[in-house]
Coordinates of C-alpha atoms and ligand atoms in Angstrom, one line a residue:
X1 CA -29.0 -44.9 -47.6
X2 CA -30.5 -41.5 -47.9
X3 CA -33.9 -42.6 -49.3
X4 CA -35.7 -40.1 -47.1
X5 CA -34.2 -36.9 -48.5
X6 CA -36.0 -33.6 -48.2
X7 CA -38.6 -33.3 -51.0
X8 CA -37.7 -29.6 -51.3
X9 CA -33.9 -29.3 -51.3
X10 CA -32.9 -32.9 -51.6
X11 CA -29.9 -32.0 -49.5
X12 CA -30.8 -33.4 -46.0
X13 CA -32.9 -36.0 -44.3
X14 CA -36.5 -35.1 -44.4
X15 CA -38.1 -34.8 -40.9
X16 CA -40.5 -32.2 -39.6
X17 CA -37.8 -30.0 -38.1
X18 CA -35.9 -29.9 -41.4
X19 CA -39.0 -29.4 -43.6
X20 CA -40.6 -26.7 -41.5
X21 CA -37.6 -24.9 -40.1
X22 CA -34.1 -25.9 -41.2
X23 CA -34.5 -26.4 -44.9
X24 CA -32.7 -23.5 -46.7
X25 CA -35.8 -22.3 -48.6
X26 CA -38.0 -22.5 -45.5
X27 CA -35.5 -20.5 -43.5
X28 CA -35.7 -17.9 -46.2
X29 CA -39.5 -17.9 -45.9
X30 CA -39.4 -17.5 -42.1
X31 CA -37.0 -14.6 -42.5
X32 CA -39.1 -13.0 -45.2
X33 CA -42.2 -13.2 -43.0
X34 CA -40.4 -11.8 -40.0
X35 CA -39.1 -8.9 -42.1
X36 CA -42.6 -8.3 -43.5
X37 CA -43.8 -8.0 -39.9
X38 CA -40.9 -5.9 -38.8
X39 CA -39.9 -8.4 -36.1
X40 CA -36.4 -9.6 -35.4
X41 CA -36.0 -13.2 -34.2
X42 CA -33.3 -15.8 -34.3
X43 CA -34.5 -19.1 -35.7
X44 CA -33.8 -21.9 -33.2
X45 CA -32.9 -25.5 -33.6
X46 CA -36.4 -26.7 -33.0
X47 CA -39.8 -25.6 -34.2
X48 CA -41.3 -25.1 -30.8
X49 CA -38.5 -22.8 -29.5
X50 CA -38.8 -20.8 -32.7
X51 CA -42.5 -20.5 -32.3
X52 CA -42.1 -19.3 -28.7
X53 CA -39.4 -16.8 -29.8
X54 CA -41.8 -15.3 -32.3
X55 CA -44.6 -15.2 -29.6
X56 CA -42.3 -13.4 -27.2
X57 CA -41.5 -10.7 -29.9
X58 CA -45.3 -10.1 -30.3
X59 CA -46.5 -8.7 -27.1
X60 CA -50.0 -7.7 -28.2
X61 CA -52.7 -10.4 -28.4
X62 CA -54.0 -9.1 -31.7
X63 CA -50.6 -9.6 -33.3
X64 CA -50.1 -13.0 -31.8
X65 CA -53.4 -14.1 -33.3
X66 CA -52.4 -12.8 -36.7
X67 CA -49.0 -14.4 -36.5
X68 CA -50.6 -17.7 -35.7
X69 CA -52.2 -17.4 -39.2
X70 CA -48.8 -16.8 -40.7
X71 CA -47.4 -19.8 -38.9
X72 CA -50.2 -22.0 -40.3
X73 CA -50.0 -20.5 -43.7
X74 CA -46.3 -21.0 -44.0
X75 CA -46.4 -24.7 -42.8
X76 CA -49.4 -25.4 -45.1
X77 CA -47.8 -23.7 -48.1
X78 CA -44.5 -25.5 -47.7
X79 CA -46.2 -28.8 -47.3
X80 CA -48.3 -28.3 -50.5
X81 CA -45.3 -27.1 -52.5
X82 CA -43.3 -30.1 -51.4
X83 CA -46.1 -32.5 -52.4
X84 CA -46.6 -30.7 -55.8
X85 CA -42.8 -31.0 -56.4
X86 CA -42.7 -34.7 -55.5
X87 CA -45.9 -35.9 -57.1
X88 CA -46.3 -33.4 -60.1
X89 CA -42.8 -32.4 -60.7
X90 CA -43.6 -28.7 -60.1
X91 CA -40.7 -26.3 -59.5
X92 CA -40.6 -24.5 -56.2
X93 CA -40.3 -20.7 -56.4
X94 CA -39.6 -19.2 -52.9
X95 CA -40.8 -15.8 -53.9
X96 CA -44.1 -17.2 -55.1
X97 CA -44.5 -19.2 -51.9
X98 CA -44.0 -16.1 -49.9
X99 CA -46.8 -14.4 -51.9
X100 CA -49.1 -17.4 -51.3
X101 CA -48.4 -17.2 -47.5
X102 CA -49.3 -13.5 -47.6
X103 CA -52.5 -14.3 -49.5
X104 CA -53.6 -17.3 -47.4
X105 CA -52.9 -15.6 -44.1
X106 CA -55.0 -12.6 -45.3
X107 CA -58.0 -14.8 -46.0
X108 CA -57.6 -16.6 -42.7
X109 CA -57.2 -13.4 -40.6
X110 CA -60.2 -12.0 -42.5
X111 CA -62.4 -15.0 -41.7
X112 CA -61.4 -14.9 -38.0
X113 CA -62.4 -11.2 -37.6
X114 CA -65.8 -10.1 -38.8
X115 CA -64.8 -6.5 -38.5
X116 CA -61.8 -6.8 -40.7
X117 CA -62.1 -4.0 -43.3
X118 CA -58.8 -4.2 -45.1
X119 CA -57.9 -5.5 -48.5
X120 CA -55.1 -7.7 -49.6
X121 CA -52.9 -4.7 -50.5
X122 CA -53.3 -3.2 -47.0
X123 CA -52.4 -6.5 -45.5
X124 CA -49.3 -6.9 -47.7
X125 CA -48.2 -3.3 -47.0
X126 CA -48.6 -3.3 -43.2
X127 CA -50.1 -6.4 -41.5
X128 CA -49.4 -5.1 -38.0
X129 CA -51.3 -1.8 -38.6
X130 CA -54.3 -3.8 -40.0
X131 CA -54.4 -6.1 -37.0
X132 CA -54.1 -3.2 -34.5
X133 CA -56.9 -1.3 -36.2
X134 CA -59.1 -4.4 -36.4
X135 CA -58.8 -5.2 -32.8
X136 CA -59.3 -1.7 -31.6
X137 CA -62.7 -1.8 -33.4
X138 CA -63.5 -5.1 -31.8
X139 CA -63.1 -3.7 -28.3
X140 CA -65.1 -0.6 -29.1
X141 CA -68.8 -0.6 -28.1
X142 CA -71.2 -1.3 -31.0
X143 CA -73.2 1.7 -32.0
Ligands
LIG201 ZN1 -34.7 -29.3 -47.4

């Protein structure tokens, strides 16, 4: 019957695996985030496996923490965009969603680390360097 089509692409049945992993636009977002972080992972058939794959790529705790923010920002951003498309007829622009993910994750990482001294441009240019720097300060004794 097809009444539960994906609210984003309208090409496939909408379930959580499709919406947060398999949807064409969402795959593009995952790849864009991985490229932004300089990590190389293969997207799996299921969300959990994909999550574990990313975690394996990120061996440092500081990076895993930061990546958790990306994961949350991506899922949240996709969910909001899907709802805005369905309920308000708003068009989805993958490039804009990627920028939103970068911005949201920046504010989340910043709020989790009180010593975070970087601005949004630093974060967009090199999130890995920002996190490493931030965590090295965290471990240093307070003067
Ligand atoms: Zn879709």
